[in-house]
Amino acid sequence: MSDANAPVLPRPAVRVAVVMERETAPNRWEDWRFRIAEVVLHEDAFGTETRVLRDDGKLKRTLHPGFTLELFRDQAEGYWLNLSSGAPVWFVVWRIDDEDPSRAWPETVSLSYTEAGRWLDAQERVDNVPLPAELAAWLQAYADEHYRPEPKKRRRPQSFVTPGERR
């Protein structure tokens, strides 16, 4: 069987929902403050539409369901970096509406440290929230299978290198 006829296996994936909070007038300099409150596993009961969970006038919690997070082999190092930090997290990119600054929403969710770094370099808003232990174990199994850190190369002490070869 040639590679062209090989079955395409689905990528490991998990469906999640993002809970965002909006605080009204948190101080005299801000009208609104947004933060990612949590990322939870998606449940069918959430439906597909964004909905307000709570709004007491000061704090508003909104559920944004239906994100699918797929794991990609080329991001295995980013997953490993997230896991090796000691406190693995979800990374969530979110946006504020330019025309209505009282409205914000999550754009995408990732577990890759390197992907989050690229978003931050692009001036995106990226928040992180703790990754539950059972999902960290799932991610660890994937990273263990698909990522091998490069062996560290021993550098010769500079005193043993001729002046013209020193870096």
mmCIF file of C-alpha atoms in Angstrom:
data_model
loop_
_atom_site.group_PDB
_atom_site.id
_atom_site.type_symbol
_atom_site.label_atom_id
_atom_site.label_comp_id
_atom_site.label_asym_id
_atom_site.label_seq_id
_atom_site.Cartn_x
_atom_site.Cartn_y
_atom_site.Cartn_z
ATOM 1 C CA MET A 1 0.000 0.000 0.000
ATOM 2 C CA SER A 2 1.426 3.393 -0.945
ATOM 3 C CA ASP A 3 1.442 6.398 1.347
ATOM 4 C CA ALA A 4 -1.224 8.066 -0.823
ATOM 5 C CA ASN A 5 -3.637 5.281 0.094
ATOM 6 C CA ALA A 6 -2.727 5.178 3.793
ATOM 7 C CA PRO A 7 -5.658 5.909 6.084
ATOM 8 C CA VAL A 8 -5.629 9.375 7.615
ATOM 9 C CA LEU A 9 -5.868 9.002 11.360
ATOM 10 C CA PRO A 10 -7.684 11.737 13.233
ATOM 11 C CA ARG A 11 -5.573 14.008 15.420
ATOM 12 C CA PRO A 12 -6.035 13.758 19.168
ATOM 13 C CA ALA A 13 -8.553 16.441 20.068
ATOM 14 C CA VAL A 14 -10.705 17.714 22.897
ATOM 15 C CA ARG A 15 -13.719 20.037 22.798
ATOM 16 C CA VAL A 16 -13.706 22.869 25.314
ATOM 17 C CA ALA A 17 -15.639 25.944 26.359
ATOM 18 C CA VAL A 18 -14.156 29.196 27.635
ATOM 19 C CA VAL A 19 -15.631 31.207 30.498
ATOM 20 C CA MET A 20 -14.821 34.930 30.356
ATOM 21 C CA GLU A 21 -15.445 37.514 33.037
ATOM 22 C CA ARG A 22 -16.114 41.196 32.513
ATOM 23 C CA GLU A 23 -15.789 43.489 35.499
ATOM 24 C CA THR A 24 -17.514 46.858 35.248
ATOM 25 C CA ALA A 25 -15.501 49.929 36.305
ATOM 26 C CA PRO A 26 -12.773 48.040 38.209
ATOM 27 C CA ASN A 27 -11.036 51.375 38.876
ATOM 28 C CA ARG A 28 -11.301 55.000 37.821
ATOM 29 C CA TRP A 29 -9.114 54.481 34.737
ATOM 30 C CA GLU A 30 -10.971 51.532 33.204
ATOM 31 C CA ASP A 31 -14.604 51.148 32.177
ATOM 32 C CA TRP A 32 -14.203 47.380 31.759
ATOM 33 C CA ARG A 33 -11.715 44.679 32.653
ATOM 34 C CA PHE A 34 -11.803 41.284 30.982
ATOM 35 C CA ARG A 35 -10.163 38.037 31.965
ATOM 36 C CA ILE A 36 -10.354 34.381 31.063
ATOM 37 C CA ALA A 37 -11.907 32.748 34.136
ATOM 38 C CA GLU A 38 -11.536 29.107 33.083
ATOM 39 C CA VAL A 39 -11.443 26.606 30.257
ATOM 40 C CA VAL A 40 -13.688 23.585 30.794
ATOM 41 C CA LEU A 41 -14.445 20.434 28.836
ATOM 42 C CA HIS A 42 -17.378 21.020 26.523
ATOM 43 C CA GLU A 43 -20.683 19.409 27.463
ATOM 44 C CA ASP A 44 -23.633 18.939 25.100
ATOM 45 C CA ALA A 45 -25.792 20.887 27.570
ATOM 46 C CA PHE A 46 -23.711 24.005 26.756
ATOM 47 C CA GLY A 47 -25.150 24.102 23.249
ATOM 48 C CA THR A 48 -23.377 26.059 20.537
ATOM 49 C CA GLU A 49 -24.303 29.664 21.334
ATOM 50 C CA THR A 50 -22.536 32.066 23.680
ATOM 51 C CA ARG A 51 -24.581 32.643 26.835
ATOM 52 C CA VAL A 52 -24.411 34.710 29.994
ATOM 53 C CA LEU A 53 -24.000 32.595 33.124
ATOM 54 C CA ARG A 54 -24.200 35.466 35.592
ATOM 55 C CA ASP A 55 -24.555 39.237 35.477
ATOM 56 C CA ASP A 56 -25.002 41.194 38.701
ATOM 57 C CA GLY A 57 -24.170 44.556 37.154
ATOM 58 C CA LYS A 58 -20.599 44.490 38.449
ATOM 59 C CA LEU A 59 -19.383 41.072 37.257
ATOM 60 C CA LYS A 60 -20.554 39.284 34.137
ATOM 61 C CA ARG A 61 -19.548 35.646 33.379
ATOM 62 C CA THR A 62 -20.094 34.420 29.841
ATOM 63 C CA LEU A 63 -19.744 30.884 28.472
ATOM 64 C CA HIS A 64 -18.260 30.546 24.983
ATOM 65 C CA PRO A 65 -18.736 26.887 23.926
ATOM 66 C CA GLY A 66 -17.577 24.833 20.987
ATOM 67 C CA PHE A 67 -13.802 25.182 20.680
ATOM 68 C CA THR A 68 -11.992 22.134 19.324
ATOM 69 C CA LEU A 69 -8.375 21.843 20.364
ATOM 70 C CA GLU A 70 -6.366 19.468 18.168
ATOM 71 C CA LEU A 71 -2.837 18.315 18.889
ATOM 72 C CA PHE A 72 -0.282 18.645 16.081
ATOM 73 C CA ARG A 73 3.062 16.834 15.834
ATOM 74 C CA ASP A 74 4.892 20.000 14.801
ATOM 75 C CA GLN A 75 3.788 21.624 18.082
ATOM 76 C CA ALA A 76 5.095 18.793 20.293
ATOM 77 C CA GLU A 77 8.004 20.920 21.527
ATOM 78 C CA GLY A 78 5.572 23.702 22.496
ATOM 79 C CA TYR A 79 3.474 21.185 24.446
ATOM 80 C CA TRP A 80 6.594 19.879 26.154
ATOM 81 C CA LEU A 81 7.660 23.425 27.100
ATOM 82 C CA ASN A 82 4.215 24.075 28.582
ATOM 83 C CA LEU A 83 4.351 20.825 30.584
ATOM 84 C CA SER A 84 7.949 21.341 31.734
ATOM 85 C CA SER A 85 7.085 24.755 33.198
ATOM 86 C CA GLY A 86 5.804 22.980 36.314
ATOM 87 C CA ALA A 87 2.349 24.552 36.015
ATOM 88 C CA PRO A 88 0.824 23.645 32.616
ATOM 89 C CA VAL A 89 -1.848 25.984 31.285
ATOM 90 C CA TRP A 90 -4.396 26.612 28.563
ATOM 91 C CA PHE A 91 -3.473 29.579 26.367
ATOM 92 C CA VAL A 92 -6.471 31.617 25.168
ATOM 93 C CA VAL A 93 -6.361 34.387 22.562
ATOM 94 C CA TRP A 94 -9.189 36.856 23.023
ATOM 95 C CA ARG A 95 -10.380 40.058 21.406
ATOM 96 C CA ILE A 96 -12.264 43.227 22.378
ATOM 97 C CA ASP A 97 -14.868 44.614 19.994
ATOM 98 C CA ASP A 98 -13.518 47.859 18.470
ATOM 99 C CA GLU A 99 -16.998 49.346 18.140
ATOM 100 C CA ASP A 100 -18.319 48.171 21.532
ATOM 101 C CA PRO A 101 -15.493 47.990 24.113
ATOM 102 C CA SER A 102 -17.861 46.413 26.648
ATOM 103 C CA ARG A 103 -17.824 43.234 24.536
ATOM 104 C CA ALA A 104 -15.006 40.670 24.268
ATOM 105 C CA TRP A 105 -14.726 37.049 23.184
ATOM 106 C CA PRO A 106 -12.185 34.221 23.033
ATOM 107 C CA GLU A 107 -10.781 33.599 19.580
ATOM 108 C CA THR A 108 -8.829 30.363 19.963
ATOM 109 C CA VAL A 109 -7.367 27.964 22.550
ATOM 110 C CA SER A 110 -4.001 26.182 22.535
ATOM 111 C CA LEU A 111 -1.704 24.136 24.737
ATOM 112 C CA SER A 112 1.487 25.097 22.878
ATOM 113 C CA TYR A 113 3.916 27.443 24.589
ATOM 114 C CA THR A 114 5.567 28.340 21.260
ATOM 115 C CA GLU A 115 2.235 29.106 19.598
ATOM 116 C CA ALA A 116 1.305 31.385 22.520
ATOM 117 C CA GLY A 117 4.680 33.103 22.147
ATOM 118 C CA ARG A 118 3.996 33.804 18.468
ATOM 119 C CA TRP A 119 0.607 35.296 19.345
ATOM 120 C CA LEU A 120 2.189 37.528 21.981
ATOM 121 C CA ASP A 121 4.854 38.620 19.478
ATOM 122 C CA ALA A 122 1.980 39.593 17.158
ATOM 123 C CA GLN A 123 0.533 41.818 19.935
ATOM 124 C CA GLU A 124 -2.472 39.547 20.546
ATOM 125 C CA ARG A 125 -4.183 39.384 23.939
ATOM 126 C CA VAL A 126 -3.265 36.005 25.418
ATOM 127 C CA ASP A 127 -4.292 34.827 28.880
ATOM 128 C CA ASN A 128 -3.602 31.511 30.502
ATOM 129 C CA VAL A 129 -5.490 29.443 33.036
ATOM 130 C CA PRO A 130 -4.429 26.219 34.793
ATOM 131 C CA LEU A 131 -4.696 22.947 32.904
ATOM 132 C CA PRO A 132 -6.399 20.191 34.938
ATOM 133 C CA ALA A 133 -4.182 17.242 35.890
ATOM 134 C CA GLU A 134 -6.076 14.687 33.770
ATOM 135 C CA LEU A 135 -5.614 16.821 30.649
ATOM 136 C CA ALA A 136 -1.982 17.475 31.534
ATOM 137 C CA ALA A 137 -1.496 13.671 31.623
ATOM 138 C CA TRP A 138 -3.188 13.371 28.192
ATOM 139 C CA LEU A 139 -0.913 16.097 26.803
ATOM 140 C CA GLN A 140 2.147 14.520 28.456
ATOM 141 C CA ALA A 141 1.441 11.179 26.739
ATOM 142 C CA TYR A 142 1.260 12.952 23.374
ATOM 143 C CA ALA A 143 4.434 14.961 23.985
ATOM 144 C CA ASP A 144 6.296 11.843 25.161
ATOM 145 C CA GLU A 145 5.351 10.048 21.945
ATOM 146 C CA HIS A 146 6.124 12.890 19.527
ATOM 147 C CA TYR A 147 8.906 15.016 21.030
ATOM 148 C CA ARG A 148 12.514 14.214 21.728
ATOM 149 C CA PRO A 149 14.599 17.041 23.182
ATOM 150 C CA GLU A 150 17.853 17.563 21.340
ATOM 151 C CA PRO A 151 20.788 16.236 23.327
ATOM 152 C CA LYS A 152 22.762 18.984 24.981
ATOM 153 C CA LYS A 153 26.133 19.581 23.366
ATOM 154 C CA ARG A 154 29.055 20.182 25.626
ATOM 155 C CA ARG A 155 30.833 23.407 24.805
ATOM 156 C CA ARG A 156 34.547 23.612 25.224
ATOM 157 C CA PRO A 157 35.600 26.176 27.789
ATOM 158 C CA GLN A 158 36.558 29.398 26.011
ATOM 159 C CA SER A 159 40.053 29.228 27.474
ATOM 160 C CA PHE A 160 40.701 26.113 25.320
ATOM 161 C CA VAL A 161 39.540 27.765 22.106
ATOM 162 C CA THR A 162 41.902 29.916 20.056
ATOM 163 C CA PRO A 163 41.010 33.629 20.118
ATOM 164 C CA GLY A 164 39.938 33.575 16.452
ATOM 165 C CA GLU A 165 37.419 30.752 17.110
ATOM 166 C CA ARG A 166 35.799 32.266 20.209
ATOM 167 C CA ARG A 167 32.164 33.363 20.008
#
